[in-house]
mmCIF file of C-alpha atoms in Angstrom:
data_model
loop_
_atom_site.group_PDB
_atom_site.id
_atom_site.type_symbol
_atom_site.label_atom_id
_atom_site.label_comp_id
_atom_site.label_asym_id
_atom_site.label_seq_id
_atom_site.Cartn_x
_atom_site.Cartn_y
_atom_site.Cartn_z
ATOM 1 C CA UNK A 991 -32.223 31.236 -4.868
ATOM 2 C CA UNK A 992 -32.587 29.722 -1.771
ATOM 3 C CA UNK A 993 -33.265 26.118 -2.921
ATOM 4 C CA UNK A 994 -30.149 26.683 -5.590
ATOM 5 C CA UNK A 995 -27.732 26.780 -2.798
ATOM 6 C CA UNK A 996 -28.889 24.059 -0.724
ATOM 7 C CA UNK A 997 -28.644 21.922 -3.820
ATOM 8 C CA UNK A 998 -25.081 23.555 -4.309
ATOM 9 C CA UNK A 999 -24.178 22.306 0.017
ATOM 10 C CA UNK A 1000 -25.772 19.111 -0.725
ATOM 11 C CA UNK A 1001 -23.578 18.061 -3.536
ATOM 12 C CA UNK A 1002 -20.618 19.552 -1.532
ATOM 13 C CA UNK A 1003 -21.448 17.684 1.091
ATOM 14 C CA UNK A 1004 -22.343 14.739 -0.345
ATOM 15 C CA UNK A 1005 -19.021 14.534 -1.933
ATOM 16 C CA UNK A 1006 -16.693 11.263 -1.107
ATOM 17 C CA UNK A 1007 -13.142 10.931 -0.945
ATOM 18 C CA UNK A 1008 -11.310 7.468 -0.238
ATOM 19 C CA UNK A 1009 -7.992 7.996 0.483
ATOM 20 C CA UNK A 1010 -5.411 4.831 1.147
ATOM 21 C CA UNK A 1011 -1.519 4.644 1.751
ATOM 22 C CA UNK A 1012 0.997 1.785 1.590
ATOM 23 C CA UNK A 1013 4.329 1.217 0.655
ATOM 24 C CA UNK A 1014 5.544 -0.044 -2.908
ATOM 25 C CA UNK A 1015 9.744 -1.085 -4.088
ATOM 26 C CA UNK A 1016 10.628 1.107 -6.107
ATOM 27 C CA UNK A 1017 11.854 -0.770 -10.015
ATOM 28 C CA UNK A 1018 10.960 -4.417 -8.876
ATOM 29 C CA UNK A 1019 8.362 -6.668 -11.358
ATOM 30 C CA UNK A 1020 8.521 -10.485 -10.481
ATOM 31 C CA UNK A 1021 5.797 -12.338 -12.335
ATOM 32 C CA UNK A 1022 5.340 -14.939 -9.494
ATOM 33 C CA UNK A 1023 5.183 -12.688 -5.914
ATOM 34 C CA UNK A 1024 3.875 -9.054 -5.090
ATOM 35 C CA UNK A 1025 5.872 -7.082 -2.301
ATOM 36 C CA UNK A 1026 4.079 -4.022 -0.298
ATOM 37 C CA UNK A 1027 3.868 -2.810 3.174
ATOM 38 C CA UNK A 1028 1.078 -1.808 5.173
ATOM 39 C CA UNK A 1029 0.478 0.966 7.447
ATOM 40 C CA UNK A 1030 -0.769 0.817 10.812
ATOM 41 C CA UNK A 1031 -3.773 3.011 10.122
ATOM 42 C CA UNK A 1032 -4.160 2.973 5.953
ATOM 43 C CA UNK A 1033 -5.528 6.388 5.562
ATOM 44 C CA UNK A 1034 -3.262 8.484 7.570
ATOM 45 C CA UNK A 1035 -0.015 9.608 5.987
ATOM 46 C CA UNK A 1036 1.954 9.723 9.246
ATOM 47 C CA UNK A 1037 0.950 6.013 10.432
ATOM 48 C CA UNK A 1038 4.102 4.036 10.678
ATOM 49 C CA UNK A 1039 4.804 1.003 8.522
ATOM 50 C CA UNK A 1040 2.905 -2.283 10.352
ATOM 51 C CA UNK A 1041 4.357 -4.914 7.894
ATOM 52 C CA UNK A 1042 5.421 -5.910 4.477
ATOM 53 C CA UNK A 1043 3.572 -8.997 3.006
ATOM 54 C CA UNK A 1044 4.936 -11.052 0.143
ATOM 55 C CA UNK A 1045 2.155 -12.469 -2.112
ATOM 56 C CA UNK A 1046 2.198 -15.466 -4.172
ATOM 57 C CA UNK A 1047 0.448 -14.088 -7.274
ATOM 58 C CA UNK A 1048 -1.164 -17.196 -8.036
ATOM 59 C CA UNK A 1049 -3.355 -16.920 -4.896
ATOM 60 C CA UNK A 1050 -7.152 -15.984 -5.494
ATOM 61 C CA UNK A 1051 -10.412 -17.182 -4.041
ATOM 62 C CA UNK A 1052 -10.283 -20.803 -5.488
ATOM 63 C CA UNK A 1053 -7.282 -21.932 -4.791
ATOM 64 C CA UNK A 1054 -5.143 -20.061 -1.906
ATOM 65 C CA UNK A 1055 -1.206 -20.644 -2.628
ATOM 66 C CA UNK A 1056 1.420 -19.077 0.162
ATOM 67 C CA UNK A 1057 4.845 -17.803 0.005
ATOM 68 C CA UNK A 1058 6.640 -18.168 3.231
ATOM 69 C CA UNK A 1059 9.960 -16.065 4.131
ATOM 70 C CA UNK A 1060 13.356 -18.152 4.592
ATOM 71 C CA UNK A 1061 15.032 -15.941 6.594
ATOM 72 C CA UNK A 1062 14.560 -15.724 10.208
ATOM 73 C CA UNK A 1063 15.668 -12.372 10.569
ATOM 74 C CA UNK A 1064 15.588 -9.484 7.630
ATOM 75 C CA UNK A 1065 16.952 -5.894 7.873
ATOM 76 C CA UNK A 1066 15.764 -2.310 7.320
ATOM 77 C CA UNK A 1067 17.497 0.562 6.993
ATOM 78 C CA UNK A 1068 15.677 4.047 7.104
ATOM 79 C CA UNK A 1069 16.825 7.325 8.082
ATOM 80 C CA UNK A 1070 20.488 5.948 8.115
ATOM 81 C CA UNK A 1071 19.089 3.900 11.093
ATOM 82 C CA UNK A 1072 19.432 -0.258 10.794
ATOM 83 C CA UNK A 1073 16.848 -2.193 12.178
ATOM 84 C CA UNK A 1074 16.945 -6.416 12.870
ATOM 85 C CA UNK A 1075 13.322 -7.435 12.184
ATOM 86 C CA UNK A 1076 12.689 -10.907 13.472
ATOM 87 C CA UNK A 1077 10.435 -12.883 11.253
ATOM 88 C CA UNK A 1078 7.874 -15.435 12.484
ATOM 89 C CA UNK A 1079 8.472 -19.118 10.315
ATOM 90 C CA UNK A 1080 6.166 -20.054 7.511
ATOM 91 C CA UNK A 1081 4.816 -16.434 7.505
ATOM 92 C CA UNK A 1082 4.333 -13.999 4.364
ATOM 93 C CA UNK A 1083 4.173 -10.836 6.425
ATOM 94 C CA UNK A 1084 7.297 -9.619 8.194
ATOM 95 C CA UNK A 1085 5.735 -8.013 11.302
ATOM 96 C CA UNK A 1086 7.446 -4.101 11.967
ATOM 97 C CA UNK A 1087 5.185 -2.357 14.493
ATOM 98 C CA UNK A 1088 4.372 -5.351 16.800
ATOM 99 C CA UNK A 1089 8.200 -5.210 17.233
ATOM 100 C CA UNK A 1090 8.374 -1.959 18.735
ATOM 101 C CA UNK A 1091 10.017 -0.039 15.492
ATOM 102 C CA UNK A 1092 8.588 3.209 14.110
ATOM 103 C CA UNK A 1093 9.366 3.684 10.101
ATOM 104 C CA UNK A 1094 7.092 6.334 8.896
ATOM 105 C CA UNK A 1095 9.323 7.642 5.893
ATOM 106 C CA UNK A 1096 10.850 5.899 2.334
ATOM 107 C CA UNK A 1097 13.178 2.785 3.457
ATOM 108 C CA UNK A 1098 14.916 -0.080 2.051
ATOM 109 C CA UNK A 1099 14.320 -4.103 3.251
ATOM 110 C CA UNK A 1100 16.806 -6.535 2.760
ATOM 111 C CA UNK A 1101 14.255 -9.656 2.669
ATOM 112 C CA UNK A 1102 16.622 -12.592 1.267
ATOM 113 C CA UNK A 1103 14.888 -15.489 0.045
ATOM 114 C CA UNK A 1104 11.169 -16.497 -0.527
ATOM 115 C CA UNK A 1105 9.525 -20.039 -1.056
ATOM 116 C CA UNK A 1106 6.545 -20.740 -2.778
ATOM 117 C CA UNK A 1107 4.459 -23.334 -2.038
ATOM 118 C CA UNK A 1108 5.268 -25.043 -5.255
ATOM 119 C CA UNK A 1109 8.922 -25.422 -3.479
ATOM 120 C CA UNK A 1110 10.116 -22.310 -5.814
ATOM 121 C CA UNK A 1111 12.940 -20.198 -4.138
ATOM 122 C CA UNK A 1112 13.150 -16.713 -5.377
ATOM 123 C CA UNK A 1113 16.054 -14.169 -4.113
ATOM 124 C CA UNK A 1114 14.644 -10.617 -3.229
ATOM 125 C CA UNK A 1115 17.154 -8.030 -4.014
ATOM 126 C CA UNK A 1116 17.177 -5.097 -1.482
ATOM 127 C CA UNK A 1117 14.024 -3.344 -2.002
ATOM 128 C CA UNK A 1118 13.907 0.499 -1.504
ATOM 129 C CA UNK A 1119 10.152 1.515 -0.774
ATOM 130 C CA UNK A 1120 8.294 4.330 -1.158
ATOM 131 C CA UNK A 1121 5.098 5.963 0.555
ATOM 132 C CA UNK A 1122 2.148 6.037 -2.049
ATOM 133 C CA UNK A 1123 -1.326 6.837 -2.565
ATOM 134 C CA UNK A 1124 -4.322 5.839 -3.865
ATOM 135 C CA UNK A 1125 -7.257 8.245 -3.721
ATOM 136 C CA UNK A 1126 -11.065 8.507 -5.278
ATOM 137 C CA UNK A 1127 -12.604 11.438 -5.659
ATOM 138 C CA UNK A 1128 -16.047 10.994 -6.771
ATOM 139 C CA UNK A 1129 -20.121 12.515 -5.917
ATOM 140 C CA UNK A 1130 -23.276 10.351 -6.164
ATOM 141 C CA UNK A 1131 -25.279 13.264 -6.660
ATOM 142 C CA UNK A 1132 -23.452 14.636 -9.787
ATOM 143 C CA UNK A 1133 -23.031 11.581 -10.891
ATOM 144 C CA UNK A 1134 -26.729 11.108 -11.063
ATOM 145 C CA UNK A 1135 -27.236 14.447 -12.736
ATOM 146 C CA UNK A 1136 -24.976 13.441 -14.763
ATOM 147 C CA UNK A 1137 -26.435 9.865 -16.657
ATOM 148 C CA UNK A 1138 -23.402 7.884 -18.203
ATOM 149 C CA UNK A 1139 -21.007 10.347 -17.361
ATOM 150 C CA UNK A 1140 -19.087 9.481 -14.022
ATOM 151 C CA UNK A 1141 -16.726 12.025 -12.679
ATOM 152 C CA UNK A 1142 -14.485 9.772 -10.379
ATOM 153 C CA UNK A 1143 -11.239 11.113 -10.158
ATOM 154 C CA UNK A 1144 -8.575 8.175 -9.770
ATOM 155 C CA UNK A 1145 -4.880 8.623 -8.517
ATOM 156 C CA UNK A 1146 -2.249 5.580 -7.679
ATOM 157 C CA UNK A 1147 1.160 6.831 -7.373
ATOM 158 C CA UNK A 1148 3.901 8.125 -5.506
ATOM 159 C CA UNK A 1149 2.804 10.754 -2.603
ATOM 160 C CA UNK A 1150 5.364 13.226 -3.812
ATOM 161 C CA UNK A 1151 3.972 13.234 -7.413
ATOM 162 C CA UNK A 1152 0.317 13.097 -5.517
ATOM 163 C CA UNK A 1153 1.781 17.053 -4.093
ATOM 164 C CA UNK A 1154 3.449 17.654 -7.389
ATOM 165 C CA UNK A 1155 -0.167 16.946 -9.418
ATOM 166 C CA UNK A 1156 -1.934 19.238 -6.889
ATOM 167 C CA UNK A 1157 0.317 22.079 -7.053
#
């Protein structure tokens, strides 16, 4: 009995969970750039926004492409607040935090334009953002027991349906 529940704590405790949060636009697909935000500290839900970065999609390990923001000033609005967020030139990332303003809830960016390295100009509508998740959920040990059957759990979504699925 005894060695049953040690092997019972040992798989409890041997138990991982990897839990990450950023910020997605809601209802915008571009094919060439990819728009999130970062928090400060990427696994706590209260960490305030650090920055948004704009990604040229055709960037990857062999050949590195950039998209650089046009405007030298962009503007967020959260919690019926308006914020002026200076933006450094040439940069993807529009730096929040290192400016001195706290956004820790949904918000919308009003970026402008966006140049590609290719000299492509694309217009960002205003984006309105939302807090997600991503978490993994898995166990080495009863995954071992468990030969060719894997019992990761995957979520990527929204935190409020993250509360609504746990419910």
């Amino acid at each position: 009995m005894k060695s049953f529940l040690v092997l019972i704590i040992l798989i409890f405790l041997t138990a991982c969970i990897n839990t990450r949060y950023y910020y997605y636009p809601e209802n915008y697909k571009n094919n060439n750039i990819s728009v999130s935000g970062n928090l400060v500290e990427f696994n706590n839900q209260n960490s305030p926004l650090n920055d948004i970065w704009i990604l040229d999609l055709r960037d990857n390990y062999n050949e590195k492409h950039k998209a650089k923001i046009l405007s030298s000033t962009i503007k967020i609005n959260s919690n019926g607040k308006e914020y002026a967020i200076n933006t450094k030139p040439d940069s993807d990332h529009i730096y929040v935090y290192d400016q001195g303003i706290i956004i820790t809830g949904d918000f919308t960016a009003y970026i402008g334009k966006v140049q590609l390295d290719n000299g492509k100009i694309i217009d960002i509508p205003p984006l309105k953002f939302k807090k997600h998740i991503y978490v993994e959920k898995y166990n080495a040990v009863s995954d071992a027991l468990n030969k060719g059957a894997q019992t990761k759990e995957i979520f990527s979504g929204t935190v409020e349906d993250y509360k609504k699925q746990k419910k």
